[in-house]
XYZ file of C-alpha atoms in Angstrom:
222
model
C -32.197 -23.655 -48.958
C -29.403 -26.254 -48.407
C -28.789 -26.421 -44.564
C -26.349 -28.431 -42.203
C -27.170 -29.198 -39.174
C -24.813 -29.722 -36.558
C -25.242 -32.091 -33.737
C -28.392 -32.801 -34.816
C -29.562 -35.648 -32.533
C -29.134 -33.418 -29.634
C -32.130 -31.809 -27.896
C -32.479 -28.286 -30.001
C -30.816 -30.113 -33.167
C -32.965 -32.537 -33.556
C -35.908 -30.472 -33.939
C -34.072 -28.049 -36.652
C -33.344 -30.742 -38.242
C -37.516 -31.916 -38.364
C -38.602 -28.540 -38.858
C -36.253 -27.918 -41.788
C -36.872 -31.133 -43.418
C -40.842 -30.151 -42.886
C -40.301 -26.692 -44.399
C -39.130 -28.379 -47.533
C -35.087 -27.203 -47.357
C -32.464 -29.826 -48.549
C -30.850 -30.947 -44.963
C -27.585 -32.812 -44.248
C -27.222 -33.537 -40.285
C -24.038 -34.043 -38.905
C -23.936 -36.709 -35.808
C -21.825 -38.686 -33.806
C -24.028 -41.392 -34.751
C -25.903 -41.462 -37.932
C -28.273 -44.227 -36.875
C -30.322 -41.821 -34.613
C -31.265 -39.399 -37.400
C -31.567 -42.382 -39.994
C -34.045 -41.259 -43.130
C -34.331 -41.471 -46.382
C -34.451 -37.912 -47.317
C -31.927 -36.930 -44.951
C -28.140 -36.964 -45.467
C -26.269 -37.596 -42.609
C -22.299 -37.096 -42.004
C -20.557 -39.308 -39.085
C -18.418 -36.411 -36.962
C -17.259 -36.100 -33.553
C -17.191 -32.914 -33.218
C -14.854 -33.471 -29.699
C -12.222 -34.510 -31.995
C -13.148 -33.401 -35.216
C -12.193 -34.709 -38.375
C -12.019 -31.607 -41.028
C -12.105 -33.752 -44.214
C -15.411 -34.835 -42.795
C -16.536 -31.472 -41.633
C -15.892 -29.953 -45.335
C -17.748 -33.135 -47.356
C -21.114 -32.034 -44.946
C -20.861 -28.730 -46.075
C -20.290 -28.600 -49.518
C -22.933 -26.517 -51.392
C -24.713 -25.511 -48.375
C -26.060 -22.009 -47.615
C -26.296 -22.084 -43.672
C -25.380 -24.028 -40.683
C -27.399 -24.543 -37.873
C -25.557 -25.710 -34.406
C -26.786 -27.070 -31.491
C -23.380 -28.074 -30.572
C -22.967 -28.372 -26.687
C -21.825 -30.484 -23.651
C -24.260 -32.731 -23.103
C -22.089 -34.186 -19.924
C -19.076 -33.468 -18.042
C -17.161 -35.180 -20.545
C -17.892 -33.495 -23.339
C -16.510 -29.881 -21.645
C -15.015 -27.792 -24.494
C -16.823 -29.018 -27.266
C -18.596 -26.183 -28.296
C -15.557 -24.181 -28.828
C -13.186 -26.703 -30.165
C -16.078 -28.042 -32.299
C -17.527 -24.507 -33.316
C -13.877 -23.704 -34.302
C -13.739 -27.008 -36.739
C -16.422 -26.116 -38.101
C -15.658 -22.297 -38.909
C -12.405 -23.486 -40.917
C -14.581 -25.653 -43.126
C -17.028 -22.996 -43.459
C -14.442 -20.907 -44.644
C -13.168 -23.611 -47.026
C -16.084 -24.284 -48.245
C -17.564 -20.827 -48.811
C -20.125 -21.108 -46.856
C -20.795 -18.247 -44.633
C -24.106 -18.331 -42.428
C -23.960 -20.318 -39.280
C -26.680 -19.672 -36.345
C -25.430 -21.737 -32.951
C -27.007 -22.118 -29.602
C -25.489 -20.295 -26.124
C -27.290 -19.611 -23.172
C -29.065 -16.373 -21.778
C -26.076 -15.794 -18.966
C -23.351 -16.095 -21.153
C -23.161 -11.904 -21.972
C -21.834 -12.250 -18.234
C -19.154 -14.895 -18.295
C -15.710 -13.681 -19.136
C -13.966 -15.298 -21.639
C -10.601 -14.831 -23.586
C -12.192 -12.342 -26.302
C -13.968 -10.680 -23.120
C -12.282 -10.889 -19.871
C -14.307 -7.957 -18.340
C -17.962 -8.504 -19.206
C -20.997 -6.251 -18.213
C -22.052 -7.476 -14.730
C -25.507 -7.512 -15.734
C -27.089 -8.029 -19.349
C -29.366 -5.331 -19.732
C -32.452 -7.383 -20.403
C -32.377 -9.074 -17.048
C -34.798 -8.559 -14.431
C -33.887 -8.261 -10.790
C -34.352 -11.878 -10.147
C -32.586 -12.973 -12.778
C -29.709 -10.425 -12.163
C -29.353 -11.038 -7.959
C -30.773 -14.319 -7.550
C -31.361 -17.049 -10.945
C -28.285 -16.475 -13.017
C -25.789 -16.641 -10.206
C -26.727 -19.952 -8.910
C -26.858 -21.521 -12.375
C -23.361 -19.888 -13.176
C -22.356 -21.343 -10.642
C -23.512 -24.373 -11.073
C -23.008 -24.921 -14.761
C -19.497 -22.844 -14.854
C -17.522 -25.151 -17.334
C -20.393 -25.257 -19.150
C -21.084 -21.774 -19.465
C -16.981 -21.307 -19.791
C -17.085 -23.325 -22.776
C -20.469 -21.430 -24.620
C -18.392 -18.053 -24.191
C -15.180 -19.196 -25.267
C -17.252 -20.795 -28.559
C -18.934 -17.132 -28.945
C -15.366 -15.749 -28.773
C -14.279 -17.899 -31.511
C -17.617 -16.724 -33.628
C -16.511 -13.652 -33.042
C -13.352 -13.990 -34.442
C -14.408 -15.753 -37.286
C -15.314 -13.407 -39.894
C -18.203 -15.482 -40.972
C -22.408 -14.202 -40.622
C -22.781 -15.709 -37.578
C -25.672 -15.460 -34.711
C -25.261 -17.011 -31.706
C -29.336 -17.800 -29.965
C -29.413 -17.066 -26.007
C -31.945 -18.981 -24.962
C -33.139 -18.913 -21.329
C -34.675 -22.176 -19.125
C -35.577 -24.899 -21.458
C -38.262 -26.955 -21.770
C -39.935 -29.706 -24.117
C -43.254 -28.200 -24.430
C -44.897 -27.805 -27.995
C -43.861 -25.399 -30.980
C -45.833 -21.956 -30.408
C -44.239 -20.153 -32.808
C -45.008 -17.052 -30.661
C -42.063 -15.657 -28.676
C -39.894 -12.392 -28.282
C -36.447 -12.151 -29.283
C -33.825 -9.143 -28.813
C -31.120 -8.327 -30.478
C -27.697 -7.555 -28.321
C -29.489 -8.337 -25.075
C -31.617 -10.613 -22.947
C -35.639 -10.378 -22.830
C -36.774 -8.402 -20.592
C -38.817 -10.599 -17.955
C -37.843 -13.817 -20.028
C -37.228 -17.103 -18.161
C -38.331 -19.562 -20.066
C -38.960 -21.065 -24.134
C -39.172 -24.546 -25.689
C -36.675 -26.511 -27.179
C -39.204 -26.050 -30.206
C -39.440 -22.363 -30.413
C -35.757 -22.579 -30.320
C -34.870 -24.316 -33.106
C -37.961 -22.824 -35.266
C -35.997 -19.204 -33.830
C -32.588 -20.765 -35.746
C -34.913 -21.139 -38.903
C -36.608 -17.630 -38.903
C -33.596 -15.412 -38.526
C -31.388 -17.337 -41.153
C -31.720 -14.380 -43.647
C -32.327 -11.741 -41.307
C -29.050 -9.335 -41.955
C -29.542 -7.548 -38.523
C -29.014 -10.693 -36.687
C -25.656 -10.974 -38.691
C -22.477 -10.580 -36.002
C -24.774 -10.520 -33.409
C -26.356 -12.085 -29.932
C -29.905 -12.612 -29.843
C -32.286 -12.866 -27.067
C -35.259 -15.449 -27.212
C -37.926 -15.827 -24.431
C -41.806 -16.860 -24.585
């Protein structure tokens, strides 16, 4: 399969970039900086995706069959890249044909309001009671523009007409690739908390032709 991947030197990105290159599929990253993905069997296009430059955005995706985005803030500055960026790239998706894309959001974000949902559940029905009264409220709180930003960019998926998934991943960590975790479709985990950054991205790879992911959230936990 011919896959982009977007903002692939980024935590998540960067390993579905390595574990699509590994599992043998034809890979073109886009980057900021093309020097920190540098290989010979990798392709890489130069694109901000904070100011995104379309003529760019359409050359990285000609002939592909997917997109896989990690696209995110990494710091304060970067606030509103996900959905400006994620809306770049669904115009050259649609220019280009291409119609699969699979991006990364965040387990609360079924509970942020957002343009395309100003009156979200209060509660995603996968969360425990911790989660629900005492975990997610502090880190919405604490990551609010953040969050803001990851459910304005599932608004624009949304709206985009395209086969798109977006992953809600819980906590984070760098541990190893398991391969074994439990995913939901529409809602959280129950009882999740945590995954790797691996089991993430090797998540992105897995569902690429599932149709029942199409249009849809999914859950991921270990």
């Amino acid at each position: 399969m011919r896959l982009t991947v977007v903002a692939a030197s980024g935590g998540i990105g960067r390993l579905a970039l390595l574990q699509a290159v590994a599992a043998g599929h034809d890979v073109t990253a886009v980057v900021r900086d093309p020097a920190k993905v540098a290989s010979d069997i990798i392709r890489t296009v130069a694109v901000d995706l904070a100011r995104p430059a379309p003529d760019a955005l359409r050359r990285a995706l000609a002939g592909s069959d997917a997109v896989l985005s990690g696209l995110g803030a990494a710091t304060k500055a970067d606030f509103g890249v996900a959905e400006r960026g994620t809306a770049a790239l669904c115009e050259a998706m649609r220019a280009t044909g291409v119609r699969r894309i699979v991006a990364i959001s965040a387990a609360p974000i079924g509970t942020v309001p957002s343009p395309g949902r100003p009156n979200p559940p209060r509660h995603d029905p996968g969360d425990a009671f911790v989660q629900r009264s005492i975990a997610y409220p502090i880190v919405k709180a604490m990551l609010k523009k953040r969050y803001a930003d990851l459910a304005r960019m599932e608004d624009v998926l949304r709206a985009s007409s395209l086969d798109w998934t977006a992953l809600r991943p819980p906590r984070l960590n760098d541990k190893e690739l398991t391969g074994r975790y439990r995913t939901e479709v529409g809602r959280n985990v129950r009882g999740g908390g945590i995954i790797s950054r691996a089991d993430v991205a090797h998540c992105m790879l897995e569902i690429l032709d599932d149709p029942a992911t199409y249009g849809q959230t999914v859950g991921l936990s270990d």
